[in-house]
Structure formats: structure tokens, C-alpha cells
mmCIF file with all atom_site columns, C-alpha atoms in Angstrom:
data_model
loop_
_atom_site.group_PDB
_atom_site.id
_atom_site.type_symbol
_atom_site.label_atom_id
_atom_site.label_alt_id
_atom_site.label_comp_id
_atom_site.label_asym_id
_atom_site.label_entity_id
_atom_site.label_seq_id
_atom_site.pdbx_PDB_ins_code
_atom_site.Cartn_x
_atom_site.Cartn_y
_atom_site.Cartn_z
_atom_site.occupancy
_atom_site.B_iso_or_equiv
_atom_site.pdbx_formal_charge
_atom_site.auth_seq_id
_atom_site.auth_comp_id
_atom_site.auth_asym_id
_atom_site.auth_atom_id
_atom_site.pdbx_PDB_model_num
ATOM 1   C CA . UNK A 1 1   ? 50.603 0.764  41.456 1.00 91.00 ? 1087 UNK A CA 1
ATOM 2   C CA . UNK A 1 2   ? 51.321 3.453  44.365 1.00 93.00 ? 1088 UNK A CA 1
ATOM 3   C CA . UNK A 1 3   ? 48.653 5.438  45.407 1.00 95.00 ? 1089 UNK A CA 1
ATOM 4   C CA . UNK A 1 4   ? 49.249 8.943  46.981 1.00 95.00 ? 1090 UNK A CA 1
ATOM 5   C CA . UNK A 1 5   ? 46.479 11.531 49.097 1.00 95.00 ? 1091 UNK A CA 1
ATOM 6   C CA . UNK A 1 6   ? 45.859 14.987 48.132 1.00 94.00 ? 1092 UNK A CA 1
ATOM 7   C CA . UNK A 1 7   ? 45.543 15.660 51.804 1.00 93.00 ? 1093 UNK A CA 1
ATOM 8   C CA . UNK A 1 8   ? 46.520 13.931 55.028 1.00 93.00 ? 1094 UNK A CA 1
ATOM 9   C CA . UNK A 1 9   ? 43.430 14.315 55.994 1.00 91.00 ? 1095 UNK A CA 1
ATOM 10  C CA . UNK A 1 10  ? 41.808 12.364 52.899 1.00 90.00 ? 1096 UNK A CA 1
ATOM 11  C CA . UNK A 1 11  ? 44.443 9.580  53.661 1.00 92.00 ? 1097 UNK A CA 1
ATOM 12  C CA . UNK A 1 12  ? 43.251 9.575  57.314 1.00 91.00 ? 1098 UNK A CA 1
ATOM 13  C CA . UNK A 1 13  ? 39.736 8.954  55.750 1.00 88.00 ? 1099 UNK A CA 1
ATOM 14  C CA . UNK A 1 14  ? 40.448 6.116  53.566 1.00 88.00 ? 1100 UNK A CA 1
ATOM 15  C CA . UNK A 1 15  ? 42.955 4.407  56.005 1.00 87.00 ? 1101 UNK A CA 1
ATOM 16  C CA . UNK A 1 16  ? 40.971 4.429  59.488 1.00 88.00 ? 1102 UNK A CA 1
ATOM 17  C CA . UNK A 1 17  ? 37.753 1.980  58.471 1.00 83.00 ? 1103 UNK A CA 1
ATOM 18  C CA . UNK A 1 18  ? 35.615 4.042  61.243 1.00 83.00 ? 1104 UNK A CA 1
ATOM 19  C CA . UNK A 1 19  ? 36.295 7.906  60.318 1.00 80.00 ? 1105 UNK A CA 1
ATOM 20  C CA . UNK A 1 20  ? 35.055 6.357  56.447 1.00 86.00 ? 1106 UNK A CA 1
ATOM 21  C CA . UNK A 1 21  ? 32.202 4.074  57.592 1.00 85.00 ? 1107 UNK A CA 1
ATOM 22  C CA . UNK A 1 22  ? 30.506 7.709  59.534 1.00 88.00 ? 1108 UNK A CA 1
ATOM 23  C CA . UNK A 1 23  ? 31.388 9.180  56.125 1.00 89.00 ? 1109 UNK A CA 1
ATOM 24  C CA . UNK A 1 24  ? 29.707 7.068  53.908 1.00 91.00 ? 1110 UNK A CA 1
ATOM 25  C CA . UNK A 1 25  ? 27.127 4.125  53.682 1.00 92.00 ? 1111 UNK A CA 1
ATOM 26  C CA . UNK A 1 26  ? 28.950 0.744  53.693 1.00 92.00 ? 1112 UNK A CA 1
ATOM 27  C CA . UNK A 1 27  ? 28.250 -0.404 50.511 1.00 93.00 ? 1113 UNK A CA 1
ATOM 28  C CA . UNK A 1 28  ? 30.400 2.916  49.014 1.00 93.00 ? 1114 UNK A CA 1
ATOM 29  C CA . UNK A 1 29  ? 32.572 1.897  51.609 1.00 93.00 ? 1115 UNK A CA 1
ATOM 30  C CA . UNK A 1 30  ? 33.378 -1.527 50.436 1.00 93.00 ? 1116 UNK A CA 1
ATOM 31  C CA . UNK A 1 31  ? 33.158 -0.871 46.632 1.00 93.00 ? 1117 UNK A CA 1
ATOM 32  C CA . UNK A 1 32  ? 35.985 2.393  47.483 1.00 94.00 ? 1118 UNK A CA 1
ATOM 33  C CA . UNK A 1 33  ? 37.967 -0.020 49.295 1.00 93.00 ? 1119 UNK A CA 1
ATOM 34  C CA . UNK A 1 34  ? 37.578 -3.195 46.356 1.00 94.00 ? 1120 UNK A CA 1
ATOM 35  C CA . UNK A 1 35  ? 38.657 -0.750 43.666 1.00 94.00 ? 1121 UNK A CA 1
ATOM 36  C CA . UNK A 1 36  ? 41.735 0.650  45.900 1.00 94.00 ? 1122 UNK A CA 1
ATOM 37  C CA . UNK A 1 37  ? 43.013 -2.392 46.243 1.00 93.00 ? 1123 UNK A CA 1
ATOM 38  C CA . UNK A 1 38  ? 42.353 -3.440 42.720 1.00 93.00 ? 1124 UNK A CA 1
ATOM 39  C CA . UNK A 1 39  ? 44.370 -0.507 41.715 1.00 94.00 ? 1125 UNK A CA 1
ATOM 40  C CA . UNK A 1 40  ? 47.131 -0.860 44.270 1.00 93.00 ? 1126 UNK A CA 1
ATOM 41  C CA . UNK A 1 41  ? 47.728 -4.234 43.032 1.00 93.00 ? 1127 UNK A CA 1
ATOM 42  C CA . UNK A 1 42  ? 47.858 -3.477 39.688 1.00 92.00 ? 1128 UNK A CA 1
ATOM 43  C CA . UNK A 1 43  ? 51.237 -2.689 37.584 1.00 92.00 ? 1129 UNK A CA 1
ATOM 44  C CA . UNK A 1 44  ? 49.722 -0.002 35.530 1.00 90.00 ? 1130 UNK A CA 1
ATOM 45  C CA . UNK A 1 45  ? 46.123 1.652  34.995 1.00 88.00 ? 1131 UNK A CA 1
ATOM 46  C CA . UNK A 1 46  ? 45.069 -0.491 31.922 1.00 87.00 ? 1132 UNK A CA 1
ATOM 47  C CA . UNK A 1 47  ? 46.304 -3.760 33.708 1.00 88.00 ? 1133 UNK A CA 1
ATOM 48  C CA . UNK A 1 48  ? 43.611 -3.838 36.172 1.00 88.00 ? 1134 UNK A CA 1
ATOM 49  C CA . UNK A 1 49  ? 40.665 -6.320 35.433 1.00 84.00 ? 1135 UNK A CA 1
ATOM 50  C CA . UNK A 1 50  ? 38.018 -3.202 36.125 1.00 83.00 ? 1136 UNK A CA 1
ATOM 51  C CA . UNK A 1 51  ? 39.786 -0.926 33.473 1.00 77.00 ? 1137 UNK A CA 1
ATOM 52  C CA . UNK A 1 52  ? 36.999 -0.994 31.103 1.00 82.00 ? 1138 UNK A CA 1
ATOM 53  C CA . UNK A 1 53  ? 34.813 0.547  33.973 1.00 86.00 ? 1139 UNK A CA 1
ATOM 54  C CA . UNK A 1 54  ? 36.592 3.616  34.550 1.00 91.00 ? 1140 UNK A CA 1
ATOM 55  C CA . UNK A 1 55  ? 36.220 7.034  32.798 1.00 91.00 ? 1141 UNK A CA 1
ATOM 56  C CA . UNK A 1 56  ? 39.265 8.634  30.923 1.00 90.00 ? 1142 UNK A CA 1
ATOM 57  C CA . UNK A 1 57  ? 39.188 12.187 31.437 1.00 88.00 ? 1143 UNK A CA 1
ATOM 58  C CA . UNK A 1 58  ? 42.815 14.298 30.116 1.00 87.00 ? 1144 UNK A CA 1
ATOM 59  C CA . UNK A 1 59  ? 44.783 13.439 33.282 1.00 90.00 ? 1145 UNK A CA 1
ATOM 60  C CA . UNK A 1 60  ? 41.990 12.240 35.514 1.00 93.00 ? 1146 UNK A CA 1
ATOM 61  C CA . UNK A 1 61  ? 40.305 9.209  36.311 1.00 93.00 ? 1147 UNK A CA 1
ATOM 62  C CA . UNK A 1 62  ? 36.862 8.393  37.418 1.00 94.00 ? 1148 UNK A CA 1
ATOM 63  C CA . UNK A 1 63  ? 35.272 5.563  39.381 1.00 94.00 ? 1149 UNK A CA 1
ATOM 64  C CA . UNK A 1 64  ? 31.324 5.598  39.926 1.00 93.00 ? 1150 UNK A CA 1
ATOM 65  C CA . UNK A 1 65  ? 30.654 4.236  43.547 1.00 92.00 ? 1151 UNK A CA 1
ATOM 66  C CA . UNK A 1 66  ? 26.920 3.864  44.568 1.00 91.00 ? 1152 UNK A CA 1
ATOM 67  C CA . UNK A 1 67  ? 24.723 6.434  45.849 1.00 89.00 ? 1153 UNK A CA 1
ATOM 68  C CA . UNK A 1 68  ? 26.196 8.777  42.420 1.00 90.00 ? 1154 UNK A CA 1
ATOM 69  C CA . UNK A 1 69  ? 28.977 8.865  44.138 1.00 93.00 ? 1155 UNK A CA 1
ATOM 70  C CA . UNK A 1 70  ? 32.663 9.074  42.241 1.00 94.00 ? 1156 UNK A CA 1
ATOM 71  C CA . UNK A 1 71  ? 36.240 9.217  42.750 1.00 95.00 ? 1157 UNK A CA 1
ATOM 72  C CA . UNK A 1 72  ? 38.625 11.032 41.443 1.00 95.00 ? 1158 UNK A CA 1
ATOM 73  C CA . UNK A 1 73  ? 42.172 10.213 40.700 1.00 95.00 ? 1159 UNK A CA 1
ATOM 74  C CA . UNK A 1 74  ? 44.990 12.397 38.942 1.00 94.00 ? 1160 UNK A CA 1
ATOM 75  C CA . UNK A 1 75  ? 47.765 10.874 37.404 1.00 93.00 ? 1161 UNK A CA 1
ATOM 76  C CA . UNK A 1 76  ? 50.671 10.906 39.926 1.00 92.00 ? 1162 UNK A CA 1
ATOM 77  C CA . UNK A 1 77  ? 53.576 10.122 37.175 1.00 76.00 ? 1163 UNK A CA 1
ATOM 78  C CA . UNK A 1 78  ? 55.819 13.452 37.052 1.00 70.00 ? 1164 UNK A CA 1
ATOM 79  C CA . UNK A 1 79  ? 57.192 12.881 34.030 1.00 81.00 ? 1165 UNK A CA 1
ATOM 80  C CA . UNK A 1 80  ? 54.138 11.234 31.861 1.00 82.00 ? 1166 UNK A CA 1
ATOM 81  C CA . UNK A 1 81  ? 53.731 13.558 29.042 1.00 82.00 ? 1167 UNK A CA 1
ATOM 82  C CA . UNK A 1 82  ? 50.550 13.824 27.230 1.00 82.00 ? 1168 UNK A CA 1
ATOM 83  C CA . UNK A 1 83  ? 49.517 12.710 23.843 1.00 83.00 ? 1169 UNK A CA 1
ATOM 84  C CA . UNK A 1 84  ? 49.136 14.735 20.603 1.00 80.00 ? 1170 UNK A CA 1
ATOM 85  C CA . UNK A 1 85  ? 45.422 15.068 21.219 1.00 79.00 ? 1171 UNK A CA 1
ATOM 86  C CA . UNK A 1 86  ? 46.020 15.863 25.052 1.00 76.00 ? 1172 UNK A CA 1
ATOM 87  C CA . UNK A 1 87  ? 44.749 12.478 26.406 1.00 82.00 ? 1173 UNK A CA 1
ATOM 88  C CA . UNK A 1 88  ? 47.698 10.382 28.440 1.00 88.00 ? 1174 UNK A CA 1
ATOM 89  C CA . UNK A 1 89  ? 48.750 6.727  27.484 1.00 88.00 ? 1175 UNK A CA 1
ATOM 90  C CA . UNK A 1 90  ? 47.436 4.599  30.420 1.00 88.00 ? 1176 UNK A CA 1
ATOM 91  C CA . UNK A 1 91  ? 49.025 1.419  29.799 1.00 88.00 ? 1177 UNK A CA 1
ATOM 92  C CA . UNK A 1 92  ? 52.582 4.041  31.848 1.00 89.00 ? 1178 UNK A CA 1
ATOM 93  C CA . UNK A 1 93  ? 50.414 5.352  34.642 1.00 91.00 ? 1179 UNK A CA 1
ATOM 94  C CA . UNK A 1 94  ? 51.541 3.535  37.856 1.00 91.00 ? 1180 UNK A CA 1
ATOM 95  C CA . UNK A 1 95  ? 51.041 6.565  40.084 1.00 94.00 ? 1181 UNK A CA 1
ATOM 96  C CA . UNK A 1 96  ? 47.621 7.865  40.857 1.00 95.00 ? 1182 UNK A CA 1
ATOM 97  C CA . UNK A 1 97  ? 46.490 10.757 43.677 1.00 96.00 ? 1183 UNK A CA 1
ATOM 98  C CA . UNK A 1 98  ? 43.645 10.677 44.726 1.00 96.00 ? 1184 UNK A CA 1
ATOM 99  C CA . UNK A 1 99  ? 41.809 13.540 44.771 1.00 95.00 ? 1185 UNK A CA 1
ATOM 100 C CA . UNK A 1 100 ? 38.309 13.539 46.137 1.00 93.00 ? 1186 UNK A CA 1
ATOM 101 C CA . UNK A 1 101 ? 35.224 11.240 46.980 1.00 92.00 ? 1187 UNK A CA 1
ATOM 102 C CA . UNK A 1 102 ? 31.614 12.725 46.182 1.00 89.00 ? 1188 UNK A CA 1
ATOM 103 C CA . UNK A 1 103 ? 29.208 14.305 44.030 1.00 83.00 ? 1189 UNK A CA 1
ATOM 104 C CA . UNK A 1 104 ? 30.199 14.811 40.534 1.00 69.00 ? 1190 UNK A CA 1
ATOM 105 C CA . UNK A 1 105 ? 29.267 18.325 40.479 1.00 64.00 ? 1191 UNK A CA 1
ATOM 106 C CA . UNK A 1 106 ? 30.674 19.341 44.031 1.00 64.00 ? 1192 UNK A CA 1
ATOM 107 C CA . UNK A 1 107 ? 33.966 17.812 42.760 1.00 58.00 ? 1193 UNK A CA 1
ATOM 108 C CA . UNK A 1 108 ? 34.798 19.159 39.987 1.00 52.00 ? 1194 UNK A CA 1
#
């Protein structure tokens, strides 16, 4: 799956180990960094082995990290049309952005 950055500066972040480990505590650090690359290797959204764990949300998805931390991805696919009842078929996304890494409520 290809993962994209809403900003260069939130690919910076997750890319240079040192601006993200004066960021965040290292155990957010290495559970960010396990579910990246579970997603990157991963065909689709619903292929990866964690799948079950994340939240559904319309076109967003939602990984808890520790310290109530989450992340927040959008679905990258431009032309992934959504469902009768507005939710998106998973099993096609193979694009994510992500968007942000913090609170719940100072992320949305």
C-alpha cells in the first residue's frame, strides 16, 4: 500500500527517527512505526493482519497508539467512490494520507 503526508513537514517527522523520538515517548514511537510498516506492506486496508484493530470512520481511518494517542489516515484513492450508506469498501483502499498524530479531540 503507498502511503502519502499531508505535509512535508509531517513526512519529515515520521521519516527522521530523532525529530519523532523528541516528539513522542518511544513506545508511541515504535507502535507508529510497526503499524506503518504493517500498512505499507499490505496490498489493501482489509489485508493487513491488524485490520480488525482499526476504526472505520466515512473516509478515515484510526489507529490508537499509547498515551491516547491516535492516527489519522484519509483514504488517498482518487477515484474510490463511496457506498450507498456513505461508508467506503476497504478491501480497494491501497492509498492512505496520513493526516495527523495526537489527541483525539485536538485532531479532529
Amino acid at each position: 500500500m503507498i502511503i502519502s503526508y499531508q505535509t512535508r513537514q509531517l513526512r519529515d517527522e515520521i521519516l527522521n527517527d530523532f525529530l519523532l523520538q523528541n516528539k513522542f515517548p518511544q513506545e508511541v514511537v515504535k507502535r507508529l512505526k510497526f503499524y506503518l510498516s504493517i500498512l505499507s506492506a499490505a496490498d489493501n486496508v482489509s489485508s493487513t493482519p491488524l485490520n480488525e484493530t482499526f476504526r472505520f470512520n466515512g473516509k478515515y481511518l484510526e489507529i490508537d497508539l499509547p498515551k491516547n494517542l491516535i492516527v489519522l489516515f484519509k483514504i488517498a484513492n482518487c477515484n474510490l467512490k463511496a457506498l450507498e450508506d456513505s461508508s467506503y469498501d476497504w478491501s480497494k483502499v491501497n492509498r492512505l494520507q496520513l493526516l495527523s498524530i495526537g489527541l483525539l479531540n485536538d485532531i479532529k
